[in-house]
Short mmCIF file of C-alpha atoms in Angstrom, two decimals:
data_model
loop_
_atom_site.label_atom_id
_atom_site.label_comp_id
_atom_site.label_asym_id
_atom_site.label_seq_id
_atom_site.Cartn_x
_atom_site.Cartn_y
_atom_site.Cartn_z
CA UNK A 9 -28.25 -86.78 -12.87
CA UNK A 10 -27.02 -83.28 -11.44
CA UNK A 11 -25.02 -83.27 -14.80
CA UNK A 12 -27.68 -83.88 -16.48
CA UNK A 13 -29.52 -80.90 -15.42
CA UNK A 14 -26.89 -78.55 -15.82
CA UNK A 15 -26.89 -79.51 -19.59
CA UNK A 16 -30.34 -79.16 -20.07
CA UNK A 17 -30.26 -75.78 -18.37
CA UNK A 18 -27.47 -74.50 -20.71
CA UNK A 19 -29.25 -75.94 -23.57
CA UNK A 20 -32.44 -73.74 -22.44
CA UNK A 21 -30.07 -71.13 -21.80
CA UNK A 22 -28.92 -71.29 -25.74
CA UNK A 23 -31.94 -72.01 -27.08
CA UNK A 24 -33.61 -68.43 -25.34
CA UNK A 25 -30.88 -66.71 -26.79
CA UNK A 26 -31.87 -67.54 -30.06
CA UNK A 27 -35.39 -67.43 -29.80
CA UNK A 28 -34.43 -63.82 -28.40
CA UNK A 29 -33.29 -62.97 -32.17
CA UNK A 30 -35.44 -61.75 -34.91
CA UNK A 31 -35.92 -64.35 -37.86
CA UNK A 32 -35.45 -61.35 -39.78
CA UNK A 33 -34.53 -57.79 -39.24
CA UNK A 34 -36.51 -56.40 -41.99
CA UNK A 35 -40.11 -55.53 -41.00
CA UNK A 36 -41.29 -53.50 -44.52
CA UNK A 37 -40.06 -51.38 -47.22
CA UNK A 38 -41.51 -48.86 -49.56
CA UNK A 39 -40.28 -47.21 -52.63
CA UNK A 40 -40.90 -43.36 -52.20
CA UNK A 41 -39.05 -41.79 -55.30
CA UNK A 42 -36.69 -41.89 -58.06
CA UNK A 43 -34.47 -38.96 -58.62
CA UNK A 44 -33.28 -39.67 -62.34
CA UNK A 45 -30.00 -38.02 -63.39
CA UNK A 46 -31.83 -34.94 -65.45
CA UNK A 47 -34.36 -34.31 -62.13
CA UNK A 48 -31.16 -34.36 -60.17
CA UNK A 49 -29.55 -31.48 -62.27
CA UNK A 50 -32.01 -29.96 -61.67
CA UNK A 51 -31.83 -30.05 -57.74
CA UNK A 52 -28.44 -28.92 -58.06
CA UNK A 53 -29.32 -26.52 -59.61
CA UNK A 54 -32.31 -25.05 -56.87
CA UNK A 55 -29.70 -25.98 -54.33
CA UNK A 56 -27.25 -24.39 -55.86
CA UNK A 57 -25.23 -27.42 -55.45
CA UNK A 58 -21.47 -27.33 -57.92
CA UNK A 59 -21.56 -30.35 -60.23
CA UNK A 60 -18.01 -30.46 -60.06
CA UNK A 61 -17.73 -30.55 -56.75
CA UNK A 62 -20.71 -33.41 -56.11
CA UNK A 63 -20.91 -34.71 -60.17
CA UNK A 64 -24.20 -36.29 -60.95
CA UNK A 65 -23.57 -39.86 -62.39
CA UNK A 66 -26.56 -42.22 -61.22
CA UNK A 67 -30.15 -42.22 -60.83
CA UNK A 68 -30.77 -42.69 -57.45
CA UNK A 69 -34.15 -44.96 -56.40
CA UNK A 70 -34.97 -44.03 -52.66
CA UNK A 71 -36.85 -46.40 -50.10
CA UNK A 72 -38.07 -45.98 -46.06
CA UNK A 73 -37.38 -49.35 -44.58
CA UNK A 74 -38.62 -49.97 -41.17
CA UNK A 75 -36.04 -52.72 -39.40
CA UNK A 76 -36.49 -54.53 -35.63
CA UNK A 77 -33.74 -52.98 -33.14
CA UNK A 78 -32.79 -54.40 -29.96
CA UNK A 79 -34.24 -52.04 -27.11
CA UNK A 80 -31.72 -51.08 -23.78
CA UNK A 81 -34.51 -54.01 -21.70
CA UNK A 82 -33.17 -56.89 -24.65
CA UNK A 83 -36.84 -56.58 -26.30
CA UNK A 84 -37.28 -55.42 -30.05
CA UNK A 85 -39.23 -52.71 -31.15
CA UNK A 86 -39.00 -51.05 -34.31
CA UNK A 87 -36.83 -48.19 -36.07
CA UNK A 88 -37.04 -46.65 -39.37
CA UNK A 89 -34.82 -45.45 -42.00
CA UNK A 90 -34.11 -44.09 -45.32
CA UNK A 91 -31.79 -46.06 -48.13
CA UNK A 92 -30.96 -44.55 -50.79
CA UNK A 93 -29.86 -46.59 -53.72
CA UNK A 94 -27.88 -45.79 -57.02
CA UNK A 95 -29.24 -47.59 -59.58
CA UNK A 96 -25.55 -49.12 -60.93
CA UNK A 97 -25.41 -52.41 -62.39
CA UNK A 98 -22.55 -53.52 -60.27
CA UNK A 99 -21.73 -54.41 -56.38
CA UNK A 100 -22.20 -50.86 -54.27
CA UNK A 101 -20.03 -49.39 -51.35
CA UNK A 102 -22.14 -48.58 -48.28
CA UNK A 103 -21.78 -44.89 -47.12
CA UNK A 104 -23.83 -45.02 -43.58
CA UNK A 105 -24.61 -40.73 -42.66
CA UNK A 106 -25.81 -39.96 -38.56
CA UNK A 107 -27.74 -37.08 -38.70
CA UNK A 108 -28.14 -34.09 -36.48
CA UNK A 109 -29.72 -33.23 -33.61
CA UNK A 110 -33.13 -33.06 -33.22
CA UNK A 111 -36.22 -33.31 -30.84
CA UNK A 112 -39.31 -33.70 -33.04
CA UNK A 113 -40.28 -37.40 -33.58
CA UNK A 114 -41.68 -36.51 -37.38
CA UNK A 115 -39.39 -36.74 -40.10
CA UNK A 116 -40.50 -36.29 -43.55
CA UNK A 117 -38.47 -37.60 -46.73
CA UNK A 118 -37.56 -34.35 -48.96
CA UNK A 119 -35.45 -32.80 -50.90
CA UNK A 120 -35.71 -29.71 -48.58
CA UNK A 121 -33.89 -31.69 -45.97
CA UNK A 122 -30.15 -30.81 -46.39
CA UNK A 123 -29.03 -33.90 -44.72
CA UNK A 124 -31.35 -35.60 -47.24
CA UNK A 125 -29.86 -34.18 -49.97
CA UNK A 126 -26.06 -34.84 -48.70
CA UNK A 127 -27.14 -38.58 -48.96
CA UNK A 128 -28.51 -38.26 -52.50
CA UNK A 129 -25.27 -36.50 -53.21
CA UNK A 130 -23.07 -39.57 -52.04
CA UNK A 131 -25.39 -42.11 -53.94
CA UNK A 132 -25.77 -40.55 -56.93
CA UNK A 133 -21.94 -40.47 -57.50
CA UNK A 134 -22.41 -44.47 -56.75
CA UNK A 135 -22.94 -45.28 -52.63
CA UNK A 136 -25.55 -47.01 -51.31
CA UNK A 137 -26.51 -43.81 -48.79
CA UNK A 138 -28.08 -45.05 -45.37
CA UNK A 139 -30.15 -42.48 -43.46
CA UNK A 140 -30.66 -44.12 -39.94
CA UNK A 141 -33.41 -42.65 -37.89
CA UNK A 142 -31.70 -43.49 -34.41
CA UNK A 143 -33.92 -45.05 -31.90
CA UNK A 144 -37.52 -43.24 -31.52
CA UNK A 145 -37.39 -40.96 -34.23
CA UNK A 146 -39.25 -40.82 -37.39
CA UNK A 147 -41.22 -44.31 -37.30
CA UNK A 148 -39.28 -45.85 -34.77
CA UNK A 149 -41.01 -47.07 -31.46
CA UNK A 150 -40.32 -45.31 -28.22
CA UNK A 151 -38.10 -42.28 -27.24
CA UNK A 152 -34.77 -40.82 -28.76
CA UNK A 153 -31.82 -41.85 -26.27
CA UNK A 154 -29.70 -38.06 -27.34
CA UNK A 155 -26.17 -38.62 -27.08
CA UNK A 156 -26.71 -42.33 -26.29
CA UNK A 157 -23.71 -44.40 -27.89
CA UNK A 158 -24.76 -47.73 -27.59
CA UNK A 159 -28.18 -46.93 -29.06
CA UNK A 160 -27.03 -44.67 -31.94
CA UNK A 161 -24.54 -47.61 -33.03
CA UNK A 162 -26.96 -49.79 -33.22
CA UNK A 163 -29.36 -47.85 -35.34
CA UNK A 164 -26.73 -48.16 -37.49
CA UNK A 165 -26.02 -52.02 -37.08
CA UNK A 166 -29.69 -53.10 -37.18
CA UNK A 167 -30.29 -51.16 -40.37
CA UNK A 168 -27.27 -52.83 -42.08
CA UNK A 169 -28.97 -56.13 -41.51
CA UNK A 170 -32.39 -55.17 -42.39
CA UNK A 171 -30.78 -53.74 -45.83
CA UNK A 172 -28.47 -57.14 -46.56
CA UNK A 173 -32.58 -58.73 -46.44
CA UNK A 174 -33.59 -55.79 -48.59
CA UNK A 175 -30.85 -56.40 -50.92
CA UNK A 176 -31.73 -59.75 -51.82
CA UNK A 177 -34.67 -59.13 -52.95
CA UNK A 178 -33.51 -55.91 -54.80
CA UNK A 179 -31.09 -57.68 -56.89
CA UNK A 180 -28.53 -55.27 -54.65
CA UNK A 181 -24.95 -56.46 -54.26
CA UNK A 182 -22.46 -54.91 -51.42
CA UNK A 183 -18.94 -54.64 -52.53
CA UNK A 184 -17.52 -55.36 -49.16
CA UNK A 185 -16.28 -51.29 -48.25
CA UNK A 186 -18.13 -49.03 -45.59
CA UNK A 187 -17.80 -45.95 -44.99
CA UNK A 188 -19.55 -44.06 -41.95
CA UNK A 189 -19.79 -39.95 -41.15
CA UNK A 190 -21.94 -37.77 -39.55
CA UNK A 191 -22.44 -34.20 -38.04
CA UNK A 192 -22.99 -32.65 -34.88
CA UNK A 193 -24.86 -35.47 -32.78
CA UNK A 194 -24.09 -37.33 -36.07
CA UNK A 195 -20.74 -37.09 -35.67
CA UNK A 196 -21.08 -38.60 -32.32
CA UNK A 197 -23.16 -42.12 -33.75
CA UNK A 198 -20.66 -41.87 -36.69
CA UNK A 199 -17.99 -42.87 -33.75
CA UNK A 200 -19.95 -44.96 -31.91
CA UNK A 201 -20.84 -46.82 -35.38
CA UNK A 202 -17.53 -47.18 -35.78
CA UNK A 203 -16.26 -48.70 -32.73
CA UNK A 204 -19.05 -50.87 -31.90
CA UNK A 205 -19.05 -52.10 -35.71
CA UNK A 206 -15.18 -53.31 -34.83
CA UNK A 207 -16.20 -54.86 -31.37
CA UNK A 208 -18.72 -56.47 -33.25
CA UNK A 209 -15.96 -58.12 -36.54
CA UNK A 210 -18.51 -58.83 -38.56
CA UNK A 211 -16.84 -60.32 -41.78
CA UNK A 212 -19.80 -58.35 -43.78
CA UNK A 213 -19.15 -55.34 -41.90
CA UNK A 214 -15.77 -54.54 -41.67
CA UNK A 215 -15.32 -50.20 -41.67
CA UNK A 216 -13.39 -48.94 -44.39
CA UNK A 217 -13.04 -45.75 -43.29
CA UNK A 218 -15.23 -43.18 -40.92
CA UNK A 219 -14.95 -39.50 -41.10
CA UNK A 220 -16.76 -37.78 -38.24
CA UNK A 221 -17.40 -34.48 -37.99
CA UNK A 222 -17.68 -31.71 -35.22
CA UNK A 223 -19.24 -34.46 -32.67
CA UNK A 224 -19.38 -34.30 -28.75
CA UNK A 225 -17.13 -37.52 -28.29
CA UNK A 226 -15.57 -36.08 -24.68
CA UNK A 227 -18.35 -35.87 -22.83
CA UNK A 228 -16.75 -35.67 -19.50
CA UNK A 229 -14.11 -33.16 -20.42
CA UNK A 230 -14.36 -30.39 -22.73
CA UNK A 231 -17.96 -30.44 -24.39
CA UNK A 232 -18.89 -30.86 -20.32
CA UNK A 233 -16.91 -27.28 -19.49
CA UNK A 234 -19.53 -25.56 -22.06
CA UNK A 235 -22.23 -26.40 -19.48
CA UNK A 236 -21.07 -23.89 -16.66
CA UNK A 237 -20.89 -21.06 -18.77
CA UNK A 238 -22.94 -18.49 -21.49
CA UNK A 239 -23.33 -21.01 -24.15
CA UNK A 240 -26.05 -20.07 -27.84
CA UNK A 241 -27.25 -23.69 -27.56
CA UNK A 242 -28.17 -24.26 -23.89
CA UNK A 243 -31.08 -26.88 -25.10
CA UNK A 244 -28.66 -29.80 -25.15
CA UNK A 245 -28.11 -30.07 -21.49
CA UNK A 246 -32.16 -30.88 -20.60
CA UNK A 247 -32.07 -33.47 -23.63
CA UNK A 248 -29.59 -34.93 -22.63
CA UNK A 249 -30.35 -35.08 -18.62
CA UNK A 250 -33.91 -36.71 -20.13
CA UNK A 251 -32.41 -39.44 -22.32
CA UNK A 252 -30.10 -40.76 -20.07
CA UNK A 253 -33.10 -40.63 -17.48
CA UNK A 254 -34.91 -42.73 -19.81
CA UNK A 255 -31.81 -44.99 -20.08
CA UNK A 256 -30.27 -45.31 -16.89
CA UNK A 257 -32.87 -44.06 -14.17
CA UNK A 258 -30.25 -41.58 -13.12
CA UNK A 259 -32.04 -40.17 -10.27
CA UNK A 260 -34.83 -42.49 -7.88
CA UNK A 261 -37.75 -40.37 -9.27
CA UNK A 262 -41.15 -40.85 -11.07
CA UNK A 263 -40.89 -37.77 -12.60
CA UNK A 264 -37.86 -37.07 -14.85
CA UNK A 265 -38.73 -33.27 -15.06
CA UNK A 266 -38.36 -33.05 -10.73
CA UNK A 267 -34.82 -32.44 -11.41
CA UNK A 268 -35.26 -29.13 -12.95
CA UNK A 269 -35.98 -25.78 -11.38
CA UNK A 270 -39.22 -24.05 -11.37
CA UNK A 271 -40.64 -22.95 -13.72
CA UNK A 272 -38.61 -25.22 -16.21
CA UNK A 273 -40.01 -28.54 -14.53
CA UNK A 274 -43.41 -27.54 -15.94
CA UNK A 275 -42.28 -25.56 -19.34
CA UNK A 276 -40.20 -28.31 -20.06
CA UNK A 277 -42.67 -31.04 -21.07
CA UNK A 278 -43.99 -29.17 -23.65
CA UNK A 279 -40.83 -29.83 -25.78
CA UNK A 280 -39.98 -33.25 -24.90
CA UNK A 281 -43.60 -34.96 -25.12
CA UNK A 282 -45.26 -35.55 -28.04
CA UNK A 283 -44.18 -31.93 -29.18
CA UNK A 284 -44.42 -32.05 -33.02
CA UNK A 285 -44.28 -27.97 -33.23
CA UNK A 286 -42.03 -26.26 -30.99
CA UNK A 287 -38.79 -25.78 -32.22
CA UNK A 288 -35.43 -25.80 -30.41
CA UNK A 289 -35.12 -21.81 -31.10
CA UNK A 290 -37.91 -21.70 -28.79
CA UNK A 291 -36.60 -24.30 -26.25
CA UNK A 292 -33.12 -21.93 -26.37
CA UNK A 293 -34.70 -18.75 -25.72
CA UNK A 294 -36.85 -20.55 -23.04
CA UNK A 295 -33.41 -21.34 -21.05
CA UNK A 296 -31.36 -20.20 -18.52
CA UNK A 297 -27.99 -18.74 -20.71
CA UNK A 298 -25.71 -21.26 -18.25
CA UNK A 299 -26.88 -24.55 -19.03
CA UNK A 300 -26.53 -26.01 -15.57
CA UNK A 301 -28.56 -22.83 -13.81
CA UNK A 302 -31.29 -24.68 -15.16
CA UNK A 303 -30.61 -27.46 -12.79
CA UNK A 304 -31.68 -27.68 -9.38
CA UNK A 305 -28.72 -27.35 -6.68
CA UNK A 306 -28.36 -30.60 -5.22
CA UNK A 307 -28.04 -32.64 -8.40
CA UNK A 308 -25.20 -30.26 -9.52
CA UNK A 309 -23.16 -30.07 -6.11
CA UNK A 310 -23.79 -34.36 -6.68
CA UNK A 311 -22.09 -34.35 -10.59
CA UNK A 312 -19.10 -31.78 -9.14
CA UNK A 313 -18.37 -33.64 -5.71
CA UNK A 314 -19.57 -37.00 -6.16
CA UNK A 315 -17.88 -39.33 -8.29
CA UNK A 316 -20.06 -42.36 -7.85
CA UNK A 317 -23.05 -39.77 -8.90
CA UNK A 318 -24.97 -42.09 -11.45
CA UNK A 319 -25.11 -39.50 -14.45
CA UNK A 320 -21.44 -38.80 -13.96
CA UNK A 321 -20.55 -42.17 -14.82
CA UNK A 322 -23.22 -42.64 -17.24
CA UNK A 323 -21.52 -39.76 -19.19
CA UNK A 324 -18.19 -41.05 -18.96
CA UNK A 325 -19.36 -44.80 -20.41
CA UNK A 326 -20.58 -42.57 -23.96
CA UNK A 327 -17.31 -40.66 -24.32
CA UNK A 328 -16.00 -42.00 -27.26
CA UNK A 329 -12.55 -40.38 -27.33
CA UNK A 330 -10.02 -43.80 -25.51
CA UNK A 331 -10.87 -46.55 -27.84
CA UNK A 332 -7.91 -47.38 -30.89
CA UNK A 333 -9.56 -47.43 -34.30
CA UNK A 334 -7.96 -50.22 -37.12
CA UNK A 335 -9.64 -48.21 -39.82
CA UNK A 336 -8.75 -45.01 -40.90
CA UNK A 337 -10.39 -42.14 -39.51
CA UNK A 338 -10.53 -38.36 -40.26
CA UNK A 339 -12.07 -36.06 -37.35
CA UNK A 340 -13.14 -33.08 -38.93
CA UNK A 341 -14.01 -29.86 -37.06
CA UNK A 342 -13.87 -26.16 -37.16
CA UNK A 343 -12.12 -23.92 -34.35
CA UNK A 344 -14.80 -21.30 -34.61
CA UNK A 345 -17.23 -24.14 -33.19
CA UNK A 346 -19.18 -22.35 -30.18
CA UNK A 347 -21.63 -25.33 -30.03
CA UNK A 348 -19.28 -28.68 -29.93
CA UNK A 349 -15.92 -27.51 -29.01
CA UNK A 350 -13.59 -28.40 -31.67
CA UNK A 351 -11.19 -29.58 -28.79
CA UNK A 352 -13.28 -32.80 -28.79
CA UNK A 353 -11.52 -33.68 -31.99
CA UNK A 354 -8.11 -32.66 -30.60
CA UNK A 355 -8.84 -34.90 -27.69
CA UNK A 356 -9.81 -37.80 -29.74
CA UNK A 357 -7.24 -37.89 -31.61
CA UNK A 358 -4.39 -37.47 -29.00
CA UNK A 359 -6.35 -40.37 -27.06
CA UNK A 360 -6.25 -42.75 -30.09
CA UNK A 361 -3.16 -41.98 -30.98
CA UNK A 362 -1.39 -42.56 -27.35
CA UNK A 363 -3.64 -46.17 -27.74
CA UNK A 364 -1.35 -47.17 -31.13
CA UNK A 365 -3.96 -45.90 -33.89
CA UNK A 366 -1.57 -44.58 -36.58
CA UNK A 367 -4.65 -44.04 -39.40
CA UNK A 368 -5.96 -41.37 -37.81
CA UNK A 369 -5.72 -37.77 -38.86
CA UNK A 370 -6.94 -34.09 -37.74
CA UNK A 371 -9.18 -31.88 -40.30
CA UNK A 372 -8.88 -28.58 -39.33
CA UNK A 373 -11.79 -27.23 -42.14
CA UNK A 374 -11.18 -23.61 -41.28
CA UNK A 375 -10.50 -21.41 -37.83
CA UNK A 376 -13.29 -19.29 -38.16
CA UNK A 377 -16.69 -20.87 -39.56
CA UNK A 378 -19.04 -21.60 -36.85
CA UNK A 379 -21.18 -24.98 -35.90
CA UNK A 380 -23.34 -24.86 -38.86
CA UNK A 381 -21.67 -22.83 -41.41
CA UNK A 382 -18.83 -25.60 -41.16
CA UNK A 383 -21.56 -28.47 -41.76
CA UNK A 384 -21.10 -28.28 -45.81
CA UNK A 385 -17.09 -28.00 -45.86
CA UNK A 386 -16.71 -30.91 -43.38
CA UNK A 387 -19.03 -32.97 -45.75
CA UNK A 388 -17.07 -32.01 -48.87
CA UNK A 389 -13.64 -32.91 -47.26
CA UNK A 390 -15.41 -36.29 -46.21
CA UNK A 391 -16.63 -36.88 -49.70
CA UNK A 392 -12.95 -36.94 -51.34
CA UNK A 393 -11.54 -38.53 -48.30
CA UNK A 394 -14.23 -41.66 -48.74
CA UNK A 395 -13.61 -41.30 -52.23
CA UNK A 396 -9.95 -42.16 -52.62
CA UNK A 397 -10.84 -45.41 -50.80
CA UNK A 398 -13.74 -45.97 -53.08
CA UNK A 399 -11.34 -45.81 -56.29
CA UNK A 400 -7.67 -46.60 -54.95
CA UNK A 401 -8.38 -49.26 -51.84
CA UNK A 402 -6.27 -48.45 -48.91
CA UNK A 403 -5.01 -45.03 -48.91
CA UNK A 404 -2.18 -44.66 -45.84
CA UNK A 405 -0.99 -41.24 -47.03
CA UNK A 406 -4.23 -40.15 -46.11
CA UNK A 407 -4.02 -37.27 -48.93
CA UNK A 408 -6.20 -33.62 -48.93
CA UNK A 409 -8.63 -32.55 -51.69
CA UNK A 410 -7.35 -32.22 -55.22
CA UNK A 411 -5.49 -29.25 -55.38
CA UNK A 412 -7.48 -26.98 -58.15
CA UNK A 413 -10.98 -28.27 -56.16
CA UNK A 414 -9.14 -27.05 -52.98
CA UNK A 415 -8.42 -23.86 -54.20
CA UNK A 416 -12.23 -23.35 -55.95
CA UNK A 417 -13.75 -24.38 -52.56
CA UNK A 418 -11.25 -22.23 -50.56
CA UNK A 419 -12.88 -18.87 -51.77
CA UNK A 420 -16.36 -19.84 -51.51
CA UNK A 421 -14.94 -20.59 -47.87
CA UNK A 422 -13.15 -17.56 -47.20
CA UNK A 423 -16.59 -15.71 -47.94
CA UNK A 424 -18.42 -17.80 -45.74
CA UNK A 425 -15.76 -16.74 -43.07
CA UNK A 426 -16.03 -13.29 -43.43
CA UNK A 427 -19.93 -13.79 -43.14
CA UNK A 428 -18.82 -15.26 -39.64
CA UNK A 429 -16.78 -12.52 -38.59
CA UNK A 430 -18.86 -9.78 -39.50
CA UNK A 431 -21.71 -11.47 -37.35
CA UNK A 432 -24.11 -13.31 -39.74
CA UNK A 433 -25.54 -16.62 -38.68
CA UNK A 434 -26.71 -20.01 -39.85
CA UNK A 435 -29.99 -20.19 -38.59
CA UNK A 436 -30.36 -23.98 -39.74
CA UNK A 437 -29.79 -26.63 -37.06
CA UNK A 438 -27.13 -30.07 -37.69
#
C-alpha cells in the first residue's frame, strides 16, 4: 500500500508538470505592414542604407505576436515580439536579433527604429528576422530583468515556439538553421540564447551559428572594474542593482530604492516606474560620474569583502564567458568601446577556448570607433558571417568579408574613426 502511494504521488507529481505547460505558446498575432521590394528601396534610400552592402531581394510582411513566457516564480505571463517574415516561397532560416538597452516599457514598430530596420535588412535578403521584446518590455507583463541571462534566453526560446504555432497557420516552413546576434545588452541575450538553446537540444532548435556583439558577458571581471571609476554611461549600475532586486531579493528590504544614497533613493523612481518620458541622457546626467558613489557604503564594503554577498554571486551566475559553445561563434567588438569593455570579448573567448571550443573566433571591427559608432560595422560583419552558413552549410575556415566589400566598407569606416578621434559622438543609444 505504501508503494502504492508513492506511485500515485509521482503520477500527481507528472501530471502538475504538465498541466504547468501552456497548451500553446501563442496568445495572438497581428499583421502590421508589408514593406514590398520598391517601398524598401526606397527606405534605403532615406536611410541611406548601400544596396550592395544589404541587397533588397524580398518583400518582407511584418507581424507583433504576443507569446506566454515562463516567469522566474514558474507562472506564465505574457511577452511580445516582432517577426518579420520574407515573403519566399520556400523553407526560411531563422535569424533571432537581442536588442539594446533600454528602460522605457513602450516600444513602437517603425522604420525609425534602427534596430528595426537591421531586422528588415536580414529578412528581406531571405531570414525570418525575430525581434524579441525580453521580459516586461513592449507588451510583455511585468518588469525588464536588465542583464538577466536566464530571462533574456528565454525571450528568445518562448518566441521560437510561439512562431513554430504561427507558422502553421502562415503556410511558413523553417529550414532547420538559426542564427542568433545582438548588440550591447543584445549582445549579452544573444549569448545567453545561445547557450541555454544548447542546454536545452532541441532537435528544432539546434544554433547554427551566433555572432554577438560588444556585450557585457564578464560581469564579475572587467565590465565590473568600469563601476569604480569615471565612466559616460553610469545609468547601468542602478538598472541593474533594480533587476536583480526584482529577481533575487538581493538585499532583506521593502524598498529596492533604500539601497541608494540620498537624494538618488527618491530621484530614482522617476526613471524606473512607469516612466514613459525620461530618457537615459537624463538618468546619466542625474548620476554620480563613479557608478558605485551612487551606492550607499555598506552595500559596497559587502560586494568588495564579502563573498557570500547575495548580488555578488547573483552576478557571477549571468557571466556568460566559461561555458564551451558546439556552434560557431564570432564575438565582435571594438577597442575604442568606453561603455562595454571590449576585453569582455577577449575574455570570452580565451574562456571558451581553454573549455575545447575550437569554432570560435575574435572580430576586432576597428581600434578606434566607440560603443555606438561600432553598432553598424559589427552588424555588417555579422551579416556575411551568417551568410556563408546560409549559402555554403558549415563554414570551419570561418572566412572575413569579401574582399572588394571589405575594402568599400573600410573607408566609410576610417571616416567614422576620424569622427571618433576628433571628438564627435553618437548620440543614439544600442
Amino acid at each position: 500500500m505504501r508503494h502504492l502511494f508513492t506511485i500515485l504521488g509521482l503520477l500527481f507529481f507528472i501530471n502538475s508538470l504538465t498541466a504547468s505547460t501552456p497548451s500553446s505558446y501563442l496568445v495572438s498575432y497581428s499583421h502590421v505592414q508589408t514593406y514590398t521590394k520598391e517601398s524598401l528601396k526606397q527606405l534605403w534610400k532615406e536611410k541611406k542604407i548601400p544596396r550592395f552592402i544589404m541587397p533588397i531581394r524580398h518583400d518582407v510582411d511584418i507581424y507583433e505576436i504576443i507569446y506566454k513566457v515562463q516567469w522566474i516564480d514558474s507562472t506564465w505571463r505574457n511577452a511580445s515580439g516582432i517577426y518579420f517574415i520574407p515573403k519566399v516561397d520556400r523553407p526560411l532560416p531563422y535569424m533571432m536579433y537581442g536588442h539594446g538597452t533600454q528602460i522605457h516599457k513602450e516600444r513602437e514598430i517603425s522604420d525609425n527604429n534602427a534596430q528595426q530596420v537591421l531586422c528588415l535588412m536580414f529578412a528581406t535578403d531571405g531570414y525570418a528576422t525575430f525581434y524579441p521584446d525580453y521580459y516586461g518590455i513592449g507588451k510583455g507583463d511585468g518588469k525588464h530583468l536588465y542583464q538577466h541571462a536566464w530571462s533574456e534566453a528565454h525571450a528568445f526560446i518562448y518566441m521560437l515556439y510561439a512562431a513554430e504555432e504561427l507558422n502553421q497557420i502562415l503556410g511558413i516552413k523553417h529550414n532547420g538553421q538559426l542564427f542568433i546576434t545582438g548588440y550591447s545588452q543584445g549582445g549579452h541575450a544573444a549569448m545567453a540564447a545561445h547557450k541555454y538553446l544548447q542546454e536545452l537540444n532541441d532537435p528544432r532548435f539546434q544554433v547554427t551559428a551566433s555572432s554577438p556583439m560588444s556585450g557585457a558577458y564578464d560581469m564579475t571581471g572587467e565590465q565590473e572594474k568600469y563601476m569604480f571609476q569615471e565612466y559616460p554611461r553610469p545609468f547601468y549600475l542602478p538598472y541593474l542593482l533594480l533587476s536583480y532586486q526584482e529577481a533575487y531579493k538581493i538585499i532583506e528590504t521593502d524598498n529596492p530604492y533604500s539601497i541608494f544614497k540620498e537624494p538618488f533613493d527618491t530621484l530614482l523612481p522617476h526613471f524606473f516606474e512607469n516612466n514613459a518620458k525620461k530618457t537615459l541622457y537624463e538618468l546619466d546626467k542625474l548620476m554620480p560620474k563613479v557608478p558605485k558613489d551612487v551606492i550607499k557604503e555598506k552595500w559596497v564594503e559587502a560586494y568588495l569583502n564579502d563573498p557570500n554577498f547575495r548580488f555578488r554571486q547573483c552576478l557571477e551566475e549571468n557571466n556568460l564567458t566559461c561555458w564551451k559553445p558546439e556552434a560557431p561563434v564570432q564575438l565582435c567588438y571594438c577597442e575604442g568601446d568606453r561603455e562595454v569593455n571590449y576585453k569582455n570579448s577577449v575574455v570570452a573567448y580565451l574562456d571558451m577556448t581553454s573549455l575545447g571550443a575550437r569554432q570560435v573566433k575574435l572580430k576586432n571591427i576597428s581600434t578606434y570607433l566607440d560603443h555606438n559608432s561600432c553598432a553598424a560595422f559589427a552588424v555588417i560583419a555579422t551579416k556575411y558571417f551568417f551568410d556563408r552558413f546560409k549559402k555554403k552549410g558549415d563554414n570551419p575556415r570561418l572566412k572575413d568579408t569579401p574582399p572588394f566589400k571589405n575594402f568599400l566598407i573600410g573607408i566609410v569606416k576610417r571616416q567614422q574613426e576620424k569622427k571618433i578621434r576628433k571628438g564627435s559622438k553618437d548620440k543614439a543609444y544600442l
